XYZ file of C-alpha atoms in Angstrom:
649
model
C 235.488 106.177 83.312
C 238.894 106.188 82.797
C 241.028 103.107 83.447
C 242.906 103.136 86.512
C 246.213 102.013 87.761
C 248.078 101.755 91.149
C 249.532 105.322 91.743
C 252.142 103.901 93.318
C 253.343 102.952 90.463
C 253.164 105.784 88.366
C 255.251 108.249 91.062
C 256.905 108.287 94.845
C 255.363 111.755 95.306
C 252.404 110.991 97.277
C 250.620 113.862 97.108
C 250.439 113.206 93.498
C 249.281 110.003 94.436
C 246.548 111.832 95.979
C 245.580 113.813 93.985
C 245.526 110.709 91.075
C 243.043 108.358 93.331
C 241.176 112.222 93.176
C 241.521 112.602 89.487
C 239.983 109.337 89.078
C 237.358 109.222 91.477
C 235.891 112.712 89.402
C 236.792 111.092 86.188
C 239.239 112.964 85.846
C 241.888 111.561 82.776
C 245.501 112.796 83.355
C 249.132 112.377 81.054
C 249.752 109.129 83.302
C 246.380 107.754 82.133
C 246.904 108.543 78.558
C 250.485 107.451 78.818
C 249.037 103.896 79.711
C 246.739 103.859 76.846
C 249.826 104.512 74.102
C 251.573 101.107 75.026
C 252.427 99.297 73.221
C 254.792 101.944 71.730
C 255.721 102.031 68.213
C 258.986 100.051 67.160
C 259.479 102.317 64.309
C 259.579 105.034 66.248
C 261.504 104.398 69.238
C 264.165 103.709 66.323
C 263.638 106.631 64.413
C 263.543 104.337 61.406
C 259.970 105.895 60.334
C 260.161 108.928 57.876
C 256.634 111.188 56.753
C 259.287 113.807 55.310
C 257.440 113.707 51.918
C 254.198 112.502 50.451
C 255.633 109.073 48.771
C 255.206 107.493 52.075
C 255.089 107.270 55.152
C 258.161 105.073 55.157
C 259.504 102.506 57.424
C 262.302 99.960 57.720
C 262.353 96.880 58.415
C 264.143 95.288 61.219
C 263.523 91.881 60.191
C 265.397 90.072 57.525
C 261.636 90.885 54.744
C 260.321 93.806 54.107
C 262.018 97.207 53.341
C 265.355 98.467 53.706
C 265.066 101.766 51.696
C 262.232 104.669 51.772
C 260.781 105.398 48.524
C 263.283 107.637 48.048
C 266.420 105.101 48.628
C 266.873 106.241 52.390
C 268.933 104.061 53.572
C 268.026 103.599 57.885
C 270.859 105.230 58.780
C 269.828 108.464 56.803
C 266.109 107.928 57.772
C 267.674 107.934 61.487
C 269.709 110.545 61.261
C 267.827 113.318 59.748
C 265.094 112.466 62.618
C 267.743 113.354 64.877
C 268.466 116.125 63.538
C 264.839 117.452 63.169
C 264.137 116.631 66.902
C 267.523 118.707 68.316
C 265.988 121.534 66.407
C 262.607 121.012 68.412
C 264.548 120.929 71.317
C 266.749 124.327 70.521
C 264.104 126.514 69.029
C 261.992 127.545 71.697
C 264.986 128.280 74.212
C 266.636 130.642 70.869
C 263.258 131.914 70.591
C 263.456 132.562 74.679
C 266.703 134.520 74.608
C 265.424 136.469 71.780
C 262.492 137.626 73.514
C 264.342 138.360 76.847
C 266.936 140.591 74.578
C 264.126 142.189 73.350
C 262.835 143.161 76.641
C 265.852 144.705 77.952
C 266.043 146.288 74.653
C 262.624 147.559 75.542
C 263.984 147.993 79.362
C 267.005 150.057 78.425
C 264.954 152.534 76.031
C 262.273 152.994 78.514
C 259.356 151.470 76.772
C 258.817 147.971 78.964
C 257.939 148.874 81.821
C 261.315 146.561 83.553
C 263.887 147.797 86.100
C 267.431 146.326 85.053
C 268.264 145.124 88.918
C 271.505 142.755 87.688
C 273.918 145.832 87.041
C 277.100 143.926 88.026
C 275.754 141.608 85.198
C 274.853 144.070 82.933
C 278.883 145.725 83.191
C 280.365 142.163 83.518
C 278.591 141.000 80.034
C 279.773 144.785 78.346
C 283.443 144.315 79.303
C 283.829 141.277 78.188
C 282.098 142.110 75.221
C 284.550 145.631 74.852
C 282.245 148.040 75.450
C 283.132 151.323 76.948
C 281.188 152.164 80.228
C 282.427 155.436 80.989
C 279.390 158.373 80.644
C 277.294 155.580 79.606
C 274.253 155.231 82.244
C 272.668 151.973 82.634
C 270.002 152.142 80.142
C 272.498 153.139 77.543
C 274.661 150.443 77.972
C 271.878 148.079 78.413
C 270.488 148.980 75.147
C 274.214 148.623 73.465
C 274.115 144.567 75.028
C 270.842 143.920 73.523
C 271.747 145.548 70.141
C 274.898 143.035 70.528
C 272.806 140.382 71.351
C 269.964 141.126 68.862
C 272.695 140.536 66.127
C 273.425 136.751 66.760
C 270.112 136.150 65.286
C 271.339 137.849 62.143
C 274.375 138.276 61.024
C 275.794 136.264 58.221
C 279.765 135.946 58.879
C 281.725 134.861 61.838
C 281.047 133.363 64.620
C 277.883 133.567 67.328
C 278.987 136.150 69.641
C 277.580 134.260 73.248
C 279.769 131.471 71.840
C 283.353 133.753 71.558
C 281.709 135.387 74.662
C 281.479 131.827 76.919
C 283.098 128.559 75.100
C 286.447 127.454 76.706
C 289.560 128.032 73.810
C 290.228 124.247 74.076
C 286.115 123.480 72.106
C 286.348 125.948 69.908
C 289.480 124.930 68.772
C 288.116 121.179 68.205
C 284.706 122.837 66.679
C 286.173 125.078 63.990
C 288.383 122.033 62.749
C 284.831 120.391 62.293
C 283.082 122.957 61.209
C 280.713 123.123 62.754
C 280.897 126.727 64.812
C 277.383 128.313 63.877
C 276.830 132.397 63.025
C 273.151 132.820 63.557
C 270.526 131.226 65.340
C 267.998 131.582 63.008
C 270.168 130.845 60.032
C 271.311 127.323 61.874
C 267.879 126.395 62.545
C 266.546 127.515 59.433
C 270.162 125.059 57.264
C 269.437 122.108 59.891
C 265.395 121.808 58.308
C 266.455 122.425 55.149
C 269.389 119.808 56.035
C 266.720 117.300 56.941
C 264.466 117.958 54.018
C 263.360 115.184 51.622
C 266.025 115.317 48.553
C 268.366 117.427 50.602
C 271.499 116.146 52.824
C 271.729 112.551 52.804
C 274.939 112.144 54.439
C 274.492 110.494 58.283
C 278.009 111.487 59.272
C 276.880 115.168 57.696
C 273.675 115.024 59.339
C 275.538 114.688 62.921
C 277.606 117.360 62.621
C 274.678 119.854 62.119
C 273.344 118.109 64.403
C 276.644 119.504 66.091
C 275.941 122.534 65.625
C 272.667 123.218 66.319
C 273.551 121.766 70.034
C 276.351 124.369 69.954
C 273.337 126.921 68.520
C 271.398 125.676 71.726
C 274.109 126.527 74.490
C 275.273 129.970 73.209
C 272.112 131.788 71.586
C 269.741 129.360 73.396
C 271.425 128.946 77.031
C 273.677 130.971 77.694
C 271.809 134.484 75.837
C 268.772 133.569 78.205
C 270.767 133.339 81.543
C 273.095 136.294 80.786
C 270.194 138.588 79.670
C 267.572 137.138 82.330
C 269.998 138.231 85.074
C 270.587 141.692 83.466
C 267.184 141.787 83.812
C 265.949 140.324 87.111
C 269.357 139.990 89.271
C 271.584 137.349 89.841
C 269.842 134.866 91.964
C 271.288 134.795 95.653
C 270.847 131.680 97.810
C 267.033 131.692 99.319
C 264.675 129.287 101.107
C 261.355 128.282 99.769
C 259.039 124.954 100.106
C 258.339 121.838 97.848
C 255.093 119.789 96.996
C 251.077 120.156 96.428
C 251.226 121.164 100.221
C 251.888 124.396 99.070
C 248.847 125.339 97.690
C 247.197 127.310 100.724
C 243.554 126.694 101.237
C 242.437 130.517 102.290
C 244.720 132.135 99.605
C 243.736 132.875 95.855
C 246.421 130.866 94.197
C 247.760 131.422 91.517
C 250.211 128.955 89.707
C 252.520 130.283 86.861
C 253.506 127.498 84.252
C 256.459 127.641 81.967
C 259.826 129.464 81.146
C 259.111 132.741 80.424
C 260.724 135.239 83.112
C 258.952 138.291 81.967
C 255.107 136.681 82.273
C 255.553 135.293 86.132
C 257.719 138.037 86.925
C 254.648 140.563 86.604
C 252.417 138.383 88.184
C 254.731 138.368 91.210
C 254.818 141.802 90.962
C 250.424 142.443 90.388
C 249.823 139.857 92.879
C 251.697 141.840 96.004
C 250.373 144.685 94.708
C 246.614 143.743 94.708
C 247.345 141.449 98.060
C 244.638 143.783 100.168
C 241.887 142.836 96.905
C 242.114 139.472 97.619
C 241.950 139.819 101.541
C 238.982 142.089 101.188
C 237.402 139.405 99.266
C 237.613 137.351 102.128
C 240.979 135.420 101.749
C 244.610 135.641 103.121
C 245.783 136.851 99.992
C 247.460 136.100 97.029
C 249.452 133.041 96.699
C 252.188 132.412 93.805
C 253.451 128.906 93.424
C 255.470 127.632 90.407
C 255.360 124.797 88.043
C 258.120 123.257 85.765
C 260.671 125.829 84.779
C 258.930 128.861 85.180
C 259.126 127.624 89.191
C 262.510 127.455 89.013
C 262.619 131.607 87.669
C 261.064 132.690 90.739
C 262.359 129.816 93.045
C 265.962 131.370 92.677
C 264.804 135.620 92.310
C 262.130 135.759 94.302
C 261.911 132.760 97.092
C 258.235 131.524 95.624
C 257.412 127.903 96.472
C 257.716 125.296 94.495
C 253.955 123.337 93.611
C 255.223 120.119 91.243
C 257.223 119.673 87.953
C 256.010 118.543 84.538
C 254.640 114.988 84.709
C 252.036 116.048 87.131
C 251.123 119.585 86.504
C 247.325 118.684 85.564
C 247.748 117.598 89.129
C 248.047 121.065 90.342
C 244.457 121.920 89.301
C 242.846 118.587 90.604
C 243.392 119.834 94.007
C 240.861 122.150 93.647
C 242.004 125.143 95.178
C 243.854 126.803 91.634
C 242.181 130.213 90.558
C 244.195 130.247 87.853
C 247.023 128.319 86.208
C 249.451 131.002 83.574
C 250.845 129.666 80.542
C 253.696 130.551 78.407
C 255.794 128.972 76.502
C 257.009 125.074 76.465
C 255.789 121.591 78.023
C 252.836 122.768 78.648
C 250.083 119.749 78.086
C 247.268 120.750 76.163
C 245.508 118.667 78.111
C 245.043 121.301 81.117
C 242.784 123.187 79.612
C 240.209 119.888 80.015
C 240.874 119.110 83.385
C 240.722 122.920 84.446
C 236.834 122.890 82.901
C 236.031 120.971 85.561
C 237.278 122.879 88.531
C 236.789 126.968 88.201
C 240.144 128.065 87.784
C 240.964 129.316 84.514
C 243.551 128.650 82.176
C 245.510 131.782 80.712
C 248.203 131.731 78.018
C 249.682 134.852 77.499
C 252.238 134.362 74.417
C 250.632 135.981 70.922
C 251.787 133.065 69.040
C 251.159 129.976 72.193
C 247.637 129.434 72.282
C 245.546 126.599 74.315
C 241.849 125.285 72.129
C 239.734 126.960 74.881
C 241.926 128.780 77.099
C 242.027 132.350 78.235
C 244.456 134.284 76.746
C 245.683 137.675 78.443
C 248.727 138.605 75.526
C 252.397 139.360 77.068
C 253.960 142.176 74.968
C 257.051 143.517 76.631
C 255.482 147.276 76.410
C 252.086 146.653 77.739
C 253.939 144.183 80.882
C 252.346 145.645 83.232
C 248.782 145.919 81.568
C 248.974 142.077 81.335
C 250.335 141.334 85.197
C 247.329 143.438 86.541
C 244.600 141.136 84.304
C 245.838 138.255 85.598
C 245.740 138.495 88.402
C 242.011 140.402 88.502
C 240.944 137.401 86.613
C 242.056 134.986 89.318
C 240.602 137.137 92.015
C 237.653 136.875 90.305
C 237.341 133.044 90.408
C 238.070 133.324 94.222
C 234.126 133.133 94.827
C 233.194 129.979 92.534
C 235.521 127.592 94.485
C 234.030 124.178 94.474
C 234.522 123.222 98.605
C 233.453 120.198 97.953
C 235.701 119.251 95.502
C 238.984 120.792 97.466
C 241.767 118.798 98.609
C 245.470 119.552 99.356
C 247.838 117.020 100.321
C 249.532 118.162 103.210
C 253.151 119.040 104.162
C 255.777 120.859 102.680
C 259.695 120.007 102.348
C 262.110 122.459 102.709
C 264.508 123.850 99.974
C 267.840 125.900 99.055
C 268.177 126.735 95.994
C 269.990 130.025 93.781
C 273.319 128.834 93.430
C 274.605 130.198 90.485
C 278.211 130.901 89.433
C 278.311 134.347 91.414
C 276.810 132.345 94.189
C 278.929 129.290 94.213
C 282.257 131.743 94.077
C 280.600 134.262 97.348
C 280.380 131.125 99.153
C 283.710 129.168 98.427
C 285.064 132.908 99.285
C 284.220 132.062 102.597
C 287.454 129.649 102.769
C 289.247 131.267 100.893
C 288.896 135.094 99.644
C 292.282 135.432 97.397
C 291.418 132.143 95.251
C 287.561 130.923 95.929
C 287.970 127.633 93.606
C 291.050 126.665 95.021
C 289.060 124.487 98.111
C 286.465 123.220 95.300
C 289.308 122.200 93.160
C 291.581 120.727 96.341
C 288.307 118.408 96.964
C 288.237 117.391 93.819
C 292.380 116.522 93.844
C 292.046 114.998 96.433
C 289.193 113.078 95.847
C 286.963 114.205 98.636
C 284.305 115.255 95.963
C 285.249 112.177 93.662
C 283.407 113.955 91.035
C 280.368 116.813 89.334
C 277.230 115.349 88.416
C 274.403 117.505 86.707
C 271.293 116.026 87.130
C 269.404 117.489 84.423
C 265.716 117.814 82.264
C 262.639 116.304 82.875
C 260.208 113.839 84.319
C 257.730 111.496 81.949
C 254.763 109.636 82.834
C 256.047 106.638 80.927
C 258.147 105.876 83.769
C 257.441 106.631 87.179
C 257.597 110.060 88.680
C 260.927 111.251 90.281
C 262.107 107.989 90.969
C 265.202 108.040 88.142
C 266.373 111.224 88.877
C 265.954 110.660 93.094
C 267.779 107.153 93.091
C 270.192 107.916 90.729
C 271.425 111.296 93.048
C 271.203 109.144 95.715
C 273.474 106.320 94.518
C 276.025 109.101 93.510
C 275.801 111.161 96.288
C 277.269 107.720 98.279
C 280.411 107.613 96.462
C 281.068 111.059 97.118
C 279.344 112.372 94.269
C 278.539 116.361 94.293
C 274.967 116.931 92.654
C 274.058 120.382 90.243
C 270.621 120.198 89.251
C 268.247 122.444 86.996
C 264.349 121.752 85.567
C 262.745 119.644 86.347
C 264.892 116.906 87.801
C 265.844 119.864 90.441
C 262.116 119.713 91.018
C 262.353 116.057 92.474
C 265.483 116.797 94.598
C 263.732 119.714 96.082
C 260.576 117.140 96.898
C 262.636 114.515 98.685
C 265.268 116.939 100.516
C 268.159 116.812 98.316
C 268.219 120.531 98.011
C 268.499 120.740 101.916
C 271.242 120.837 104.320
C 269.245 117.374 105.766
C 269.659 115.880 102.768
C 273.599 115.113 103.684
C 272.895 111.751 105.416
C 272.590 110.426 101.255
C 276.536 111.471 101.281
C 279.611 109.721 101.480
C 281.662 110.884 104.553
C 283.716 112.299 102.368
C 281.775 115.132 100.365
C 279.538 115.128 103.762
C 282.562 116.949 105.385
C 283.447 118.829 102.535
C 279.917 120.340 102.606
C 279.525 120.718 106.364
C 283.251 123.299 105.797
C 281.586 125.155 103.622
C 277.974 125.406 104.866
C 279.443 126.427 108.305
C 281.224 129.044 106.843
C 278.505 130.671 105.060
C 276.548 130.176 108.414
C 274.759 127.200 107.936
C 275.083 123.430 109.261
C 275.538 122.658 105.713
C 275.370 123.432 102.361
C 272.642 120.436 100.285
C 274.444 117.695 98.579
C 272.562 119.051 95.389
C 272.812 122.865 94.209
C 270.249 123.997 92.224
C 271.411 126.077 89.445
C 268.127 126.931 87.960
C 265.778 126.248 84.850
C 266.541 124.781 81.738
C 267.983 127.875 80.237
C 270.424 128.310 82.863
C 272.024 125.001 82.188
C 274.566 127.228 81.020
C 275.657 128.412 84.586
C 276.803 124.586 84.724
C 278.889 125.620 81.755
C 279.994 128.512 83.191
C 281.232 127.013 86.281
C 282.941 124.030 83.810
C 284.942 126.567 82.143
C 285.684 128.830 85.542
C 287.231 124.894 86.859
C 289.143 123.994 83.474
C 290.490 127.505 83.121
C 291.395 127.270 86.989
C 293.130 123.916 86.515
C 294.668 124.326 82.956
C 292.947 121.838 80.441
C 289.925 121.355 78.701
C 286.615 121.012 79.686
C 286.730 117.412 77.926
C 289.131 116.417 80.854
C 287.103 117.112 83.806
C 285.496 114.512 86.067
C 282.366 115.666 85.216
C 279.098 113.916 83.710
C 275.694 115.332 82.886
C 272.412 112.723 83.105
C 268.744 112.992 82.557
C 267.054 110.171 83.762
C 263.456 111.221 82.875
C 263.713 112.792 79.762
C 260.634 113.769 77.696
C 261.921 117.255 76.099
C 263.562 116.942 72.435
C 265.747 119.912 74.376
C 266.703 117.315 76.535
C 268.659 116.229 73.711
C 269.511 119.123 72.670
C 271.040 120.584 76.032
C 272.555 116.960 76.120
C 274.427 116.522 73.033
C 275.870 120.468 73.906
C 277.488 118.882 77.015
C 278.902 116.567 74.709
C 280.371 118.713 72.349
C 282.371 119.803 75.357
C 283.901 116.501 76.324
C 281.230 115.579 78.469
C 279.854 112.332 78.828
C 275.553 112.714 79.438
C 273.279 109.334 80.260
C 269.365 108.966 79.830
C 267.183 107.050 81.223
C 265.063 106.917 78.021
C 266.874 105.827 75.059
C 266.719 108.778 72.105
C 265.222 107.389 68.441
C 268.839 106.388 67.036
C 268.689 102.373 67.364
C 267.649 102.064 64.931
C 270.903 103.150 62.675
C 274.026 101.312 64.405
C 276.143 103.993 62.152
C 274.105 106.652 64.207
C 273.749 104.652 67.423
C 277.701 103.621 67.732
C 278.328 107.522 66.877
C 276.562 108.899 69.708
C 276.633 105.823 72.579
C 280.088 103.840 71.133
C 283.869 104.367 72.496
C 285.412 103.589 69.221
C 284.677 100.077 67.718
C 284.328 98.799 64.169
C 283.126 102.208 63.654
C 285.222 105.260 61.526
C 283.920 108.090 63.881
C 282.544 108.420 68.054
C 281.949 111.829 69.410
C 283.843 110.405 72.769
C 286.781 110.111 70.018
C 285.855 113.605 68.297
C 284.948 115.454 71.451
C 285.703 113.190 74.746
C 282.183 112.486 75.980
C 279.234 110.251 74.475
C 275.481 109.465 74.901
C 275.397 106.969 77.307
C 271.845 105.189 77.772
C 270.463 103.060 80.828
C 266.740 102.849 82.464
C 267.875 101.544 85.689
C 269.114 104.148 87.569
C 271.679 102.361 89.866
C 272.984 100.868 87.288
C 273.510 104.510 85.371
C 275.160 105.725 88.894
C 278.112 102.831 88.369
C 278.411 103.630 84.830
C 278.898 107.046 85.537
C 281.074 106.427 88.264
C 283.700 104.542 86.360
C 283.793 107.291 83.461
C 284.358 109.888 86.207
C 287.195 107.480 88.011
C 288.347 107.335 83.260
C 288.980 110.751 83.659
C 290.139 111.317 87.325
C 292.878 109.199 86.452
C 293.711 110.621 83.233
C 294.287 113.307 85.168
C 296.976 111.414 87.150
C 294.365 111.947 90.259
C 293.846 109.225 92.499
C 289.676 107.093 93.523
C 289.190 104.842 94.966
C 288.432 101.136 94.394
C 285.265 100.894 93.870
C 282.556 98.716 94.783
C 279.657 98.172 93.512
């Protein structure tokens, strides 16, 4: 029997609390139980001073006067921590890079008529093609799409020059900084190989050079991971528009065939939705009301923005969706998929279905995705779910009641369209004016994860509410966006948490667009869609005539669990944006590395704050973290000559 813990100590989501009690009563172990079993955590691992890079160790560097100060090879704490951080950033960036490559490959096969996808985002395609310098006259959509896809795929091959997607999106002043530091990436796969080579035993042992390698990988993450994925997904599936949907476990319906899509790859989840609609009648023939697709993690974000599909939950509680006893199938692809899902699924009638050829789960079913056979995959998955419907154990059925309304789909294009209702000739002007006047004190992106080590959703929502109170606009992506959605911050009703100035701005823009107000947090998409936040920052910086590093903005990941939270955060630090994390990165064992990333200047020769204009901020308490971010925002406002209120905390 698993050890019990108070569900209210583990999450503020009442639906998840209910299901944790159900799981415990049925003897089912979840990530929340396993997180407690890992305590106390290894101090060497938390500090980043353990090394397993060869067979002379493993080696651990002592914190006290006694014990080893170097590994067997002679590596110091600074060297070990820097190497470990570099490989952690590689772990974060690589899944997004492969995500981007898969989208580019699918676009190519769709353009060639091999893959059964319609190119829906023609406007986005034309814009990208023109930015790449392509000639459009006399060419069909498929011809242009093929040219764009082939150029995109070169970012995984070219041996000289700079990654094309970086040149396409990066701010000119940022490029100048990166060029001086010699950290500009050439191609994504080459830089991943270089990073692994640098971190290998007997290779790079200069902590500063290793940290510069971290920044190169951060740029790979940003441009050949995030930007490339978002751009080409918009070409394939359309650029998101404002959409309304529902949040919480209550979106799972007892009288429907329920299919959960979980992961990140939209080519998989889009086909599941398509075939669920085609086969909806077959569900009714079984006695169900139809087929209900619900989302988890970033697949949820992708479908929410483009299809209006409702969201059940986020990372930490993914297993609990199965514990409802109402899921016929959970379809997974890549990233953030817990291996423990299969053990939970075996306790119910749910079929866990993996889809990517190189990512499988022991004991699960597998229906393989390839662009050319996407329709066969979609149909087979939905039919598997239909077959499971009759196997439900009604005794185990328990779906928490209640849902929350939420708005999503704040792509940069949608934001411009919304603002154009205020000023059609210069849509960004009213936003910039609100920033200048202090009606919007600044903008903070709340991004990243939930983590069973900390109380689920609590830090994400508390930090957001504290910032909103001080008239800071929130933009959000990933599982953090789901936290805000569960608790009403993606709804116009969430305006109650805003300071009066921000509330007035949101009401004014909302009323111009036929709403009572815009929500106080703007849902901008999945983890790869942090590129949309970057595009917004670059657009604002260009419009004002400053660098991204000068803007009164910041980022925060209050409940990070995935290395990609660090790789994405480092990408924004490279542009001069301060980034807060609520769980410390494994860097505290090296004063050099810790101060390089988190320090202002101090006794160390180099910091990211000096080189780029942004730094890493670690603070577990979300209220204290909000206050630190407010102070940094005011510092940047002051440098721009903008007035700020005297804040009292």
